[in-house]
CSV table of C-alpha atoms in Angstrom, one decimal:
chain,number,residue,atom,x,y,z
Q,27,UNK,CA,-33.7,-129.2,-51.7
Q,28,UNK,CA,-30.4,-128.0,-50.5
Q,29,UNK,CA,-30.6,-127.2,-46.8
Q,30,UNK,CA,-30.1,-123.6,-45.8
Q,31,UNK,CA,-30.2,-121.9,-42.5
Q,32,UNK,CA,-32.1,-118.6,-42.6
Q,33,UNK,CA,-31.9,-116.0,-39.8
Q,34,UNK,CA,-34.6,-113.4,-39.6
Q,35,UNK,CA,-34.7,-110.0,-37.7
Q,36,UNK,CA,-38.4,-109.6,-37.6
Q,37,UNK,CA,-39.3,-109.6,-41.3
Q,38,UNK,CA,-35.9,-109.0,-42.8
Q,39,UNK,CA,-33.4,-111.7,-43.8
Q,40,UNK,CA,-30.1,-110.7,-42.1
Q,41,UNK,CA,-28.1,-113.9,-42.6
Q,42,UNK,CA,-28.1,-117.1,-44.6
Q,43,UNK,CA,-25.6,-119.9,-45.1
Q,44,UNK,CA,-25.5,-123.4,-46.3
Q,45,UNK,CA,-25.2,-126.2,-43.8
Q,46,UNK,CA,-24.2,-129.8,-44.0
Q,47,UNK,CA,-26.9,-132.1,-45.4
Q,48,UNK,CA,-29.2,-133.3,-42.5
Q,49,UNK,CA,-27.9,-130.7,-40.1
Q,50,UNK,CA,-30.5,-129.5,-37.6
Q,51,UNK,CA,-28.3,-127.0,-35.7
Q,52,UNK,CA,-29.7,-123.4,-35.5
Q,53,UNK,CA,-27.4,-120.5,-36.1
Q,54,UNK,CA,-26.9,-118.5,-32.8
Q,55,UNK,CA,-27.9,-114.9,-32.9
Q,56,UNK,CA,-26.9,-112.0,-30.8
Q,57,UNK,CA,-29.6,-109.3,-30.4
Q,58,UNK,CA,-31.4,-107.3,-27.7
Q,59,UNK,CA,-34.6,-107.5,-29.7
Q,60,UNK,CA,-36.9,-110.4,-30.3
Q,61,UNK,CA,-35.2,-112.3,-33.1
Q,62,UNK,CA,-36.4,-115.7,-34.4
Q,63,UNK,CA,-34.2,-118.2,-36.3
Q,64,UNK,CA,-35.5,-120.6,-38.9
Q,65,UNK,CA,-33.6,-123.8,-39.8
Q,66,UNK,CA,-34.5,-125.6,-42.9
Q,67,UNK,CA,-33.4,-129.2,-43.8
Q,68,UNK,CA,-34.6,-131.4,-46.6
Q,69,UNK,CA,-37.6,-132.6,-44.5
Q,70,UNK,CA,-38.4,-130.2,-41.7
Q,71,UNK,CA,-38.4,-126.6,-40.7
Q,72,UNK,CA,-37.0,-125.9,-37.2
Q,73,UNK,CA,-38.3,-122.8,-35.5
Q,74,UNK,CA,-36.1,-121.4,-32.8
Q,75,UNK,CA,-35.6,-118.7,-30.3
Q,76,UNK,CA,-32.1,-117.4,-29.3
Q,77,UNK,CA,-31.1,-117.3,-25.7
Q,78,UNK,CA,-27.8,-116.3,-24.1
Q,79,UNK,CA,-26.0,-118.4,-21.5
Q,80,UNK,CA,-23.2,-117.2,-19.3
Q,81,UNK,CA,-20.5,-118.1,-21.9
Q,82,UNK,CA,-22.1,-118.0,-25.3
Q,83,UNK,CA,-25.4,-117.6,-27.2
Q,84,UNK,CA,-27.3,-120.7,-28.1
Q,85,UNK,CA,-30.6,-121.4,-29.8
Q,86,UNK,CA,-33.4,-123.6,-28.5
Q,87,UNK,CA,-35.8,-125.4,-30.8
Q,88,UNK,CA,-39.4,-124.4,-30.2
Q,89,UNK,CA,-41.3,-126.3,-32.9
Q,90,UNK,CA,-41.0,-128.3,-36.1
Q,91,UNK,CA,-43.0,-128.0,-39.3
Q,92,UNK,CA,-42.9,-130.3,-42.3
Q,93,UNK,CA,-41.9,-128.8,-45.6
Q,94,UNK,CA,-44.7,-128.5,-48.2
Q,95,UNK,CA,-43.8,-130.8,-51.1
Q,96,UNK,CA,-45.5,-128.5,-53.6
Q,97,UNK,CA,-43.3,-125.5,-52.9
Q,98,UNK,CA,-40.4,-127.0,-51.0
Q,99,UNK,CA,-40.4,-123.7,-49.0
Q,100,UNK,CA,-42.5,-122.5,-46.1
Q,101,UNK,CA,-44.8,-119.5,-46.2
Q,102,UNK,CA,-42.9,-117.0,-44.0
Q,103,UNK,CA,-46.2,-115.6,-42.7
Q,104,UNK,CA,-46.8,-118.9,-41.0
Q,105,UNK,CA,-43.5,-118.5,-39.2
Q,106,UNK,CA,-44.1,-114.9,-38.0
Q,107,UNK,CA,-47.7,-115.5,-37.1
Q,108,UNK,CA,-46.7,-118.5,-35.0
Q,109,UNK,CA,-44.1,-116.7,-33.0
Q,110,UNK,CA,-45.8,-113.3,-32.7
Q,111,UNK,CA,-45.3,-111.9,-29.2
Q,112,UNK,CA,-48.7,-112.4,-27.6
Q,113,UNK,CA,-50.1,-111.4,-24.2
Q,114,UNK,CA,-52.4,-114.4,-23.6
Q,115,UNK,CA,-53.1,-112.9,-20.3
Q,116,UNK,CA,-55.4,-112.1,-17.4
Q,117,UNK,CA,-56.5,-108.5,-17.0
Q,118,UNK,CA,-59.1,-106.9,-14.8
Q,119,UNK,CA,-60.5,-103.5,-13.7
Q,120,UNK,CA,-63.2,-102.6,-11.1
Q,121,UNK,CA,-65.0,-99.4,-10.3
Q,122,UNK,CA,-65.4,-98.3,-6.6
Q,123,UNK,CA,-66.7,-95.2,-5.0
Q,124,UNK,CA,-63.9,-92.7,-5.6
Q,125,UNK,CA,-61.9,-94.4,-8.3
Q,126,UNK,CA,-60.9,-97.6,-10.1
Q,127,UNK,CA,-58.5,-100.5,-9.5
Q,128,UNK,CA,-56.8,-102.2,-12.4
Q,129,UNK,CA,-54.8,-105.4,-12.3
Q,130,UNK,CA,-52.9,-107.8,-14.6
Q,131,UNK,CA,-50.5,-110.7,-14.6
Q,132,UNK,CA,-47.1,-110.2,-16.1
Q,133,UNK,CA,-46.4,-113.1,-18.6
Q,134,UNK,CA,-45.8,-112.5,-22.3
Q,135,UNK,CA,-45.3,-115.5,-24.6
Q,136,UNK,CA,-43.9,-116.1,-28.0
Q,137,UNK,CA,-45.2,-119.4,-29.1
Q,138,UNK,CA,-44.3,-121.8,-26.3
Q,139,UNK,CA,-41.5,-119.6,-25.1
Q,140,UNK,CA,-42.1,-117.1,-22.2
Q,141,UNK,CA,-40.5,-114.0,-23.7
Q,142,UNK,CA,-41.0,-111.8,-20.6
Q,143,UNK,CA,-42.2,-112.9,-17.2
Q,144,UNK,CA,-42.5,-109.4,-15.6
Q,145,UNK,CA,-44.3,-107.5,-18.3
Q,146,UNK,CA,-46.2,-104.4,-17.3
Q,147,UNK,CA,-49.5,-104.7,-19.0
Q,148,UNK,CA,-51.0,-101.6,-17.2
Q,149,UNK,CA,-50.1,-98.8,-19.6
Q,150,UNK,CA,-50.3,-95.1,-18.8
Q,151,UNK,CA,-52.4,-93.2,-21.2
Q,152,UNK,CA,-52.7,-89.9,-19.3
Q,153,UNK,CA,-52.0,-89.0,-15.7
Q,154,UNK,CA,-55.4,-90.3,-14.5
Q,155,UNK,CA,-56.2,-92.9,-17.2
Q,156,UNK,CA,-54.6,-96.3,-17.7
Q,157,UNK,CA,-55.3,-99.3,-19.9
Q,158,UNK,CA,-54.9,-103.0,-19.5
Q,159,UNK,CA,-53.6,-104.7,-22.6
Q,160,UNK,CA,-54.3,-108.2,-23.9
Q,161,UNK,CA,-53.7,-109.8,-27.4
Q,162,UNK,CA,-50.7,-109.0,-29.5
Q,163,UNK,CA,-48.1,-107.1,-27.5
Q,164,UNK,CA,-47.0,-105.1,-30.5
Q,165,UNK,CA,-50.5,-104.1,-31.5
Q,166,UNK,CA,-51.6,-103.1,-28.0
Q,167,UNK,CA,-48.4,-101.1,-27.3
Q,168,UNK,CA,-48.8,-99.2,-30.6
Q,169,UNK,CA,-52.5,-98.5,-30.0
Q,170,UNK,CA,-51.8,-97.2,-26.4
Q,171,UNK,CA,-49.0,-95.0,-27.8
Q,172,UNK,CA,-51.2,-93.5,-30.5
Q,173,UNK,CA,-54.1,-92.9,-28.1
Q,174,UNK,CA,-51.7,-91.2,-25.6
Q,175,UNK,CA,-50.4,-89.0,-28.4
Q,176,UNK,CA,-53.9,-87.9,-29.5
Q,177,UNK,CA,-55.0,-87.2,-25.9
Q,178,UNK,CA,-51.9,-85.1,-25.2
Q,179,UNK,CA,-53.0,-82.7,-28.0
Q,180,UNK,CA,-56.6,-82.9,-26.8
Q,181,UNK,CA,-55.5,-81.8,-23.4
Q,182,UNK,CA,-53.7,-78.8,-24.8
Q,183,UNK,CA,-56.8,-77.8,-26.8
Q,184,UNK,CA,-59.1,-78.2,-23.8
Q,185,UNK,CA,-56.8,-76.8,-21.2
Q,186,UNK,CA,-57.8,-79.6,-18.8
Q,187,UNK,CA,-57.3,-83.4,-18.5
Q,188,UNK,CA,-59.3,-85.5,-21.0
Q,189,UNK,CA,-62.3,-87.6,-19.9
Q,190,UNK,CA,-62.0,-91.3,-19.5
Q,191,UNK,CA,-64.9,-91.7,-21.9
Q,192,UNK,CA,-62.9,-89.8,-24.5
Q,193,UNK,CA,-59.9,-92.1,-24.1
Q,194,UNK,CA,-62.2,-95.1,-24.5
Q,195,UNK,CA,-63.7,-93.7,-27.6
Q,196,UNK,CA,-60.3,-93.2,-29.2
Q,197,UNK,CA,-59.4,-96.8,-28.4
Q,198,UNK,CA,-62.7,-97.9,-29.8
Q,199,UNK,CA,-62.2,-96.0,-33.1
Q,200,UNK,CA,-58.7,-97.4,-33.7
Q,201,UNK,CA,-59.6,-101.0,-32.8
Q,202,UNK,CA,-62.7,-100.9,-35.0
Q,203,UNK,CA,-61.1,-99.2,-37.9
Q,204,UNK,CA,-58.2,-101.7,-38.0
Q,205,UNK,CA,-60.2,-104.7,-36.7
Q,206,UNK,CA,-59.0,-106.9,-39.5
Q,207,UNK,CA,-55.4,-106.2,-38.8
Q,208,UNK,CA,-55.2,-106.0,-35.0
Q,209,UNK,CA,-55.4,-108.5,-32.2
Q,210,UNK,CA,-56.1,-106.3,-29.3
Q,211,UNK,CA,-58.4,-106.5,-26.3
Q,212,UNK,CA,-58.3,-103.4,-24.1
Q,213,UNK,CA,-59.7,-102.3,-20.8
Q,214,UNK,CA,-59.7,-98.6,-20.3
Q,215,UNK,CA,-60.0,-97.3,-16.7
Q,216,UNK,CA,-59.4,-94.0,-14.9
Q,217,UNK,CA,-60.9,-91.1,-13.0
Q,218,UNK,CA,-62.1,-87.7,-14.1
Q,219,UNK,CA,-64.0,-84.9,-12.4
Q,220,UNK,CA,-67.2,-85.3,-14.4
Q,221,UNK,CA,-68.0,-89.0,-13.8
Q,222,UNK,CA,-65.5,-90.2,-11.3
Q,223,UNK,CA,-64.0,-93.7,-11.6
Q,224,UNK,CA,-65.0,-95.5,-14.8
Q,225,UNK,CA,-64.2,-98.8,-16.5
Q,226,UNK,CA,-64.7,-99.3,-20.3
Q,227,UNK,CA,-64.2,-102.6,-22.2
Q,228,UNK,CA,-62.9,-102.5,-25.8
Q,229,UNK,CA,-62.7,-106.1,-26.9
Q,230,UNK,CA,-61.4,-107.4,-30.2
Q,231,UNK,CA,-63.5,-105.9,-33.0
Q,232,UNK,CA,-63.9,-102.4,-31.5
Q,233,UNK,CA,-67.0,-102.5,-29.4
Q,234,UNK,CA,-67.0,-100.1,-26.4
Q,235,UNK,CA,-69.1,-100.5,-23.3
Q,236,UNK,CA,-68.9,-99.2,-19.7
Q,237,UNK,CA,-69.1,-101.8,-17.0
Q,238,UNK,CA,-68.6,-101.7,-13.2
Q,239,UNK,CA,-66.2,-104.6,-13.5
Q,240,UNK,CA,-64.4,-106.0,-16.5
Q,241,UNK,CA,-62.1,-109.0,-17.0
Q,242,UNK,CA,-60.3,-110.1,-20.1
Q,243,UNK,CA,-57.6,-112.3,-21.6
Q,244,UNK,CA,-57.2,-116.0,-21.8
Q,245,UNK,CA,-57.3,-116.4,-18.0
Q,246,UNK,CA,-60.6,-114.7,-17.7
Q,247,UNK,CA,-62.5,-117.8,-18.8
Q,248,UNK,CA,-61.5,-119.6,-15.6
Q,249,UNK,CA,-62.8,-116.9,-13.2
Q,250,UNK,CA,-66.2,-115.7,-14.5
Q,251,UNK,CA,-68.0,-117.8,-11.9
Q,252,UNK,CA,-65.8,-116.5,-9.1
Q,253,UNK,CA,-66.3,-112.9,-10.2
Q,254,UNK,CA,-70.0,-113.2,-10.5
Q,255,UNK,CA,-70.2,-114.8,-7.0
Q,256,UNK,CA,-67.8,-112.4,-5.2
Q,257,UNK,CA,-68.3,-109.0,-6.8
Q,258,UNK,CA,-70.6,-106.6,-5.0
Q,259,UNK,CA,-71.2,-102.9,-5.5
Q,260,UNK,CA,-70.0,-100.5,-2.9
Q,261,UNK,CA,-66.6,-102.0,-2.2
Q,262,UNK,CA,-63.9,-99.7,-1.0
Q,263,UNK,CA,-60.4,-99.4,-2.5
Q,264,UNK,CA,-58.9,-102.0,-0.1
Q,265,UNK,CA,-61.6,-104.5,-0.8
Q,266,UNK,CA,-61.1,-104.0,-4.6
Q,267,UNK,CA,-57.4,-104.5,-4.4
Q,268,UNK,CA,-57.9,-107.7,-2.5
Q,269,UNK,CA,-60.6,-108.9,-4.9
Q,270,UNK,CA,-58.5,-108.2,-8.0
Q,271,UNK,CA,-55.4,-109.8,-6.5
Q,272,UNK,CA,-57.3,-113.0,-5.6
Q,273,UNK,CA,-59.1,-113.2,-8.9
Q,274,UNK,CA,-55.9,-112.8,-10.9
Q,275,UNK,CA,-54.1,-115.3,-8.7
Q,276,UNK,CA,-56.9,-117.8,-9.4
Q,277,UNK,CA,-56.7,-117.2,-13.2
Q,278,UNK,CA,-52.9,-117.5,-13.1
Q,279,UNK,CA,-53.2,-120.8,-11.3
Q,280,UNK,CA,-55.4,-122.3,-14.0
Q,281,UNK,CA,-54.2,-120.6,-17.2
Q,282,UNK,CA,-50.9,-121.7,-18.6
Q,283,UNK,CA,-50.6,-118.5,-20.6
Q,284,UNK,CA,-50.8,-116.3,-17.4
Q,285,UNK,CA,-48.3,-116.0,-14.7
Q,286,UNK,CA,-45.5,-114.1,-13.1
Q,287,UNK,CA,-46.4,-111.3,-10.6
Q,288,UNK,CA,-49.7,-109.3,-10.2
Q,289,UNK,CA,-49.4,-105.6,-11.0
Q,290,UNK,CA,-52.1,-103.3,-9.6
Q,291,UNK,CA,-53.0,-99.7,-10.0
Q,292,UNK,CA,-55.5,-97.7,-8.0
Q,293,UNK,CA,-56.6,-94.4,-9.6
Q,294,UNK,CA,-58.5,-91.8,-7.6
Q,295,UNK,CA,-58.8,-88.0,-7.5
Q,296,UNK,CA,-55.5,-87.9,-5.6
Q,297,UNK,CA,-53.5,-89.8,-8.3
Q,298,UNK,CA,-52.3,-93.2,-9.1
Q,299,UNK,CA,-51.0,-95.8,-6.6
Q,300,UNK,CA,-49.0,-98.7,-8.1
Q,301,UNK,CA,-48.5,-102.1,-6.3
Q,302,UNK,CA,-46.7,-105.3,-7.2
Q,303,UNK,CA,-47.6,-108.6,-5.6
Q,304,UNK,CA,-44.8,-111.2,-6.1
Q,305,UNK,CA,-45.5,-114.8,-7.0
Q,306,UNK,CA,-44.7,-116.2,-3.6
Q,307,UNK,CA,-47.1,-113.7,-2.0
Q,308,UNK,CA,-50.1,-114.6,-4.1
Q,309,UNK,CA,-53.0,-116.8,-2.7
Q,310,UNK,CA,-52.4,-120.5,-3.6
Q,311,UNK,CA,-55.1,-122.6,-5.2
Q,312,UNK,CA,-55.1,-126.4,-5.5
Q,313,UNK,CA,-57.4,-128.8,-7.2
Q,314,UNK,CA,-58.8,-131.4,-4.9
């Protein structure tokens, strides 16, 4: 097989050129979007991610795959599935008397590469309803945008803000209808005048259930015991903010796919309060 270097902008081939036999150098790319590069030699496929230094763009090798002898060419879906932007994350929401508190870490990964270390995974749906996103970044952003679009029209029809339960139902409908195509775990939380603060969990597959506390993402597996031991009903807003911050810090210290800062949102009848806890201000945990 003659070695070629293929450069992809998402799913479109934008450049291709022959390289010297045995060359493993990746073609540098300039782009302000997520662009992957794929280097193919006679024996291996080199998957890369472009980065820019102070002087010039370079590419770093993220992984290698052997070429299939039967086809002599990789299945491109393997490449794109492997480097899909994914929020393997830690998210959380808690109800309290008067509102809800949401929290999330800020790390987004593309394969082994940290594509964004300060992502905002708390996405506004309406003025009093937010969602926490985990799974595929593209999928969850698209779902949140679609739900927000539908609720804007719903608010015009009603002449008043939509209910949190309504927002959760729209999320559930989308996630269930496209469950075979989407990788999306959502926590919907907010306040309305009918039921006050509410938290709804919409996991992958499209189920929807209301819970007083919900955790999700890859980091949640490390903190179920802590949450069960420390959560108590009747906490006020300050206690919930501290509880969510500590829980997320514990998850981030154990889960390699979670990290960065902790973003918080407290939603009450008065509105939304946003907080950011920087990495050096988080509680530290060490294994003995």
